[in-house]
Short mmCIF file of C-alpha atoms in Angstrom, two decimals:
data_model
loop_
_atom_site.label_atom_id
_atom_site.label_comp_id
_atom_site.label_asym_id
_atom_site.label_seq_id
_atom_site.Cartn_x
_atom_site.Cartn_y
_atom_site.Cartn_z
CA UNK F 7 160.42 94.65 152.64
CA UNK F 8 159.54 95.50 156.23
CA UNK F 9 158.13 99.01 156.62
CA UNK F 10 156.68 99.22 153.11
CA UNK F 11 152.97 99.33 152.35
CA UNK F 12 150.98 98.75 149.12
CA UNK F 13 150.52 101.84 146.95
CA UNK F 14 148.19 102.53 144.04
CA UNK F 15 148.39 104.71 140.94
CA UNK F 16 149.76 104.37 137.42
CA UNK F 17 153.06 106.06 138.29
CA UNK F 18 153.25 104.76 141.83
CA UNK F 19 155.60 102.04 143.06
CA UNK F 20 153.87 98.84 144.19
CA UNK F 21 155.15 99.42 147.70
CA UNK F 22 155.67 102.65 149.61
CA UNK F 23 156.86 103.76 153.05
CA UNK F 24 153.91 104.68 155.30
CA UNK F 25 154.83 108.37 155.56
CA UNK F 26 154.59 108.69 151.77
CA UNK F 27 151.37 106.77 151.12
CA UNK F 28 149.47 109.99 150.50
CA UNK F 29 152.31 111.79 148.73
CA UNK F 30 152.27 112.76 145.07
CA UNK F 31 152.79 110.19 142.33
CA UNK F 32 156.32 109.81 141.04
CA UNK F 33 157.48 111.96 138.14
CA UNK F 34 158.88 110.35 135.01
CA UNK F 35 161.77 112.38 133.60
CA UNK F 36 164.34 111.65 130.89
CA UNK F 37 167.80 111.02 132.31
CA UNK F 38 169.14 114.02 130.40
CA UNK F 39 166.98 116.27 132.60
CA UNK F 40 167.88 114.51 135.84
CA UNK F 41 171.67 114.83 135.69
CA UNK F 42 174.47 116.71 133.91
CA UNK F 43 176.46 114.76 131.33
CA UNK F 44 180.27 115.12 131.51
CA UNK F 45 181.19 112.92 128.55
CA UNK F 46 183.15 115.77 126.94
CA UNK F 47 185.71 115.53 129.75
CA UNK F 48 186.54 111.85 129.16
CA UNK F 49 189.98 110.99 127.79
CA UNK F 50 191.00 107.51 126.60
CA UNK F 51 194.63 106.47 127.07
CA UNK F 52 196.03 103.49 125.19
CA UNK F 53 197.76 100.92 127.36
CA UNK F 54 201.18 101.56 125.82
CA UNK F 55 201.27 105.20 126.97
CA UNK F 56 199.59 104.96 130.38
CA UNK F 57 201.78 106.06 133.27
CA UNK F 58 201.24 103.72 136.19
CA UNK F 59 199.99 105.23 139.42
CA UNK F 60 197.32 104.94 142.12
CA UNK F 61 194.40 106.62 140.34
CA UNK F 62 191.64 104.22 139.15
CA UNK F 63 191.24 104.18 135.34
CA UNK F 64 187.65 103.24 134.46
CA UNK F 65 186.18 101.64 131.35
CA UNK F 66 182.74 100.35 130.47
CA UNK F 67 182.54 97.83 133.32
CA UNK F 68 184.68 99.32 136.07
CA UNK F 69 188.37 99.70 136.88
CA UNK F 70 190.68 98.39 134.16
CA UNK F 71 193.97 99.96 135.27
CA UNK F 72 195.60 102.51 137.55
CA UNK F 73 197.24 105.70 136.26
CA UNK F 74 199.23 108.61 137.61
CA UNK F 75 196.94 111.54 136.82
CA UNK F 76 193.19 112.22 137.13
CA UNK F 77 190.45 114.10 135.26
CA UNK F 78 187.66 113.85 137.85
CA UNK F 79 187.69 114.43 141.60
CA UNK F 80 184.10 114.13 142.80
CA UNK F 81 181.29 111.62 143.19
CA UNK F 82 179.84 110.67 139.78
CA UNK F 83 177.88 107.91 138.09
CA UNK F 84 179.38 105.96 135.20
CA UNK F 85 177.15 104.09 132.74
CA UNK F 86 178.47 101.60 130.20
CA UNK F 87 178.48 103.02 126.68
CA UNK F 88 179.32 99.87 124.75
CA UNK F 89 180.11 96.19 125.07
CA UNK F 90 178.33 92.84 125.37
CA UNK F 91 177.73 93.47 129.09
CA UNK F 92 174.96 95.92 128.17
CA UNK F 93 172.96 92.83 127.23
CA UNK F 94 174.58 90.04 129.27
CA UNK F 95 174.61 92.12 132.50
CA UNK F 96 177.41 90.06 134.00
CA UNK F 97 178.57 93.22 135.74
CA UNK F 98 176.62 96.33 136.76
CA UNK F 99 176.25 98.75 133.85
CA UNK F 100 175.90 101.71 136.22
CA UNK F 101 178.48 102.23 138.94
CA UNK F 102 179.46 105.13 141.19
CA UNK F 103 182.97 106.54 141.31
CA UNK F 104 184.40 108.99 143.83
CA UNK F 105 187.59 110.91 144.48
CA UNK F 106 190.41 111.20 141.95
CA UNK F 107 189.55 109.10 138.89
CA UNK F 108 190.14 108.80 135.14
CA UNK F 109 187.40 107.57 132.77
CA UNK F 110 187.86 106.55 129.15
CA UNK F 111 185.32 106.91 126.35
CA UNK F 112 183.62 103.55 126.97
CA UNK F 113 181.61 104.80 129.96
CA UNK F 114 179.26 107.76 130.14
CA UNK F 115 179.91 110.09 133.07
CA UNK F 116 177.06 111.99 134.73
CA UNK F 117 176.79 114.26 137.76
CA UNK F 118 173.79 114.62 140.09
CA UNK F 119 172.93 117.50 142.35
CA UNK F 120 171.99 115.12 145.17
CA UNK F 121 173.65 111.88 146.11
CA UNK F 122 170.33 110.22 146.93
CA UNK F 123 169.17 110.77 143.35
CA UNK F 124 172.35 109.16 142.07
CA UNK F 125 171.80 106.14 144.33
CA UNK F 126 168.24 105.72 143.04
CA UNK F 127 169.20 106.08 139.38
CA UNK F 128 172.16 103.71 139.73
CA UNK F 129 169.98 101.00 141.26
CA UNK F 130 167.18 101.59 138.76
CA UNK F 131 169.43 101.34 135.69
CA UNK F 132 170.99 98.14 137.01
CA UNK F 133 167.53 96.61 137.55
CA UNK F 134 165.89 97.31 134.18
CA UNK F 135 166.57 96.15 130.62
CA UNK F 136 168.00 98.82 128.35
CA UNK F 137 167.82 96.80 125.15
CA UNK F 138 165.22 99.17 123.65
CA UNK F 139 167.83 101.94 123.85
CA UNK F 140 170.77 100.01 122.40
CA UNK F 141 172.13 100.22 118.88
CA UNK F 142 174.42 97.77 117.08
CA UNK F 143 174.18 94.01 116.87
CA UNK F 144 177.69 92.57 117.16
CA UNK F 145 178.74 95.37 119.53
CA UNK F 146 175.84 96.76 121.59
CA UNK F 147 176.09 100.51 122.19
CA UNK F 148 174.23 102.98 124.37
CA UNK F 149 174.96 106.30 122.69
CA UNK F 150 174.51 109.72 124.27
CA UNK F 151 171.23 110.45 122.48
CA UNK F 152 169.65 107.20 123.70
CA UNK F 153 171.07 107.62 127.20
CA UNK F 154 169.49 111.03 127.58
CA UNK F 155 165.96 109.82 126.85
CA UNK F 156 165.88 106.85 129.25
CA UNK F 157 162.79 107.54 131.44
CA UNK F 158 163.62 107.71 135.15
CA UNK F 159 160.82 107.48 137.77
CA UNK F 160 161.53 109.73 140.75
CA UNK F 161 159.52 110.80 143.81
CA UNK F 162 160.04 114.06 145.69
CA UNK F 163 163.48 114.56 147.33
CA UNK F 164 162.48 113.48 150.85
CA UNK F 165 161.16 110.16 149.56
CA UNK F 166 164.23 109.73 147.35
CA UNK F 167 166.40 110.18 150.46
CA UNK F 168 164.45 107.51 152.38
CA UNK F 169 164.72 105.00 149.54
CA UNK F 170 168.40 105.74 148.91
CA UNK F 171 169.20 105.25 152.61
CA UNK F 172 167.58 101.82 152.57
CA UNK F 173 169.28 100.74 149.34
CA UNK F 174 172.68 101.98 150.56
CA UNK F 175 172.28 100.16 153.87
CA UNK F 176 171.53 96.91 152.03
CA UNK F 177 174.55 97.41 149.75
CA UNK F 178 176.75 97.95 152.81
CA UNK F 179 175.56 94.65 154.25
CA UNK F 180 176.15 92.87 150.93
CA UNK F 181 179.70 94.27 150.76
CA UNK F 182 180.39 93.27 154.34
CA UNK F 183 179.20 89.72 153.67
CA UNK F 184 181.34 89.61 150.52
CA UNK F 185 184.43 90.52 152.53
CA UNK F 186 183.63 87.79 155.05
CA UNK F 187 183.25 85.25 152.24
CA UNK F 188 186.63 86.23 150.76
CA UNK F 189 188.27 85.94 154.18
CA UNK F 190 186.76 82.47 154.64
CA UNK F 191 188.01 81.42 151.19
CA UNK F 192 191.55 82.50 152.11
CA UNK F 193 191.25 80.69 155.44
CA UNK F 194 190.12 77.52 153.68
CA UNK F 195 192.95 77.80 151.16
CA UNK F 196 195.50 78.04 153.96
CA UNK F 197 193.90 75.10 155.74
CA UNK F 198 193.96 72.98 152.59
CA UNK F 199 197.63 73.76 152.01
CA UNK F 200 198.40 72.80 155.58
CA UNK F 201 196.44 69.56 155.37
CA UNK F 202 197.67 68.56 151.93
CA UNK F 203 201.33 69.58 151.46
CA UNK F 204 201.23 68.33 147.87
CA UNK F 205 198.95 71.26 147.03
CA UNK F 206 201.56 73.70 148.30
CA UNK F 207 204.34 72.02 146.33
CA UNK F 208 202.24 72.10 143.13
CA UNK F 209 201.63 75.82 143.55
CA UNK F 210 205.35 76.65 143.82
#
């Protein structure tokens, strides 16, 4: 990546921004010391008793429904607690939520003091394998005890901020491109229906 330079040291990243080349090595801390766990505030609601609304209802891999009430109203990080996706990684296992939300007991919920730390941890967890921390064969599970001991490499706050800004900027570009792709797909669909009326009749 442009602007990064090689770094050395056992707990150093392979690349580092020039202003941090002489900075301290990164600390390795267990996740339980990096953030506050809010799992005790989660509440599962069975589908038959959910009251429909506009509040996102999150499970292990993201939004699964919308409900009327909320239990969180802040920026938090959710981490999948169970499910095949912990191994398959079809979807991100760590994802940020913000505003009024409801989370069931299939996703861990943790709070960070600084947003830039959350951004770094979210990206890190989605990039590494967690299979050494999983239990269960048929149904993989990342329990609270295993979650808390996952080692997280972190530099000092100013370097965290720099890295988080870069990662967030890239994510913004990815999301923008995704929206353009979806718009082009809709445009193509409309064009195909206009060119081939039989497609439109078959869809009715």
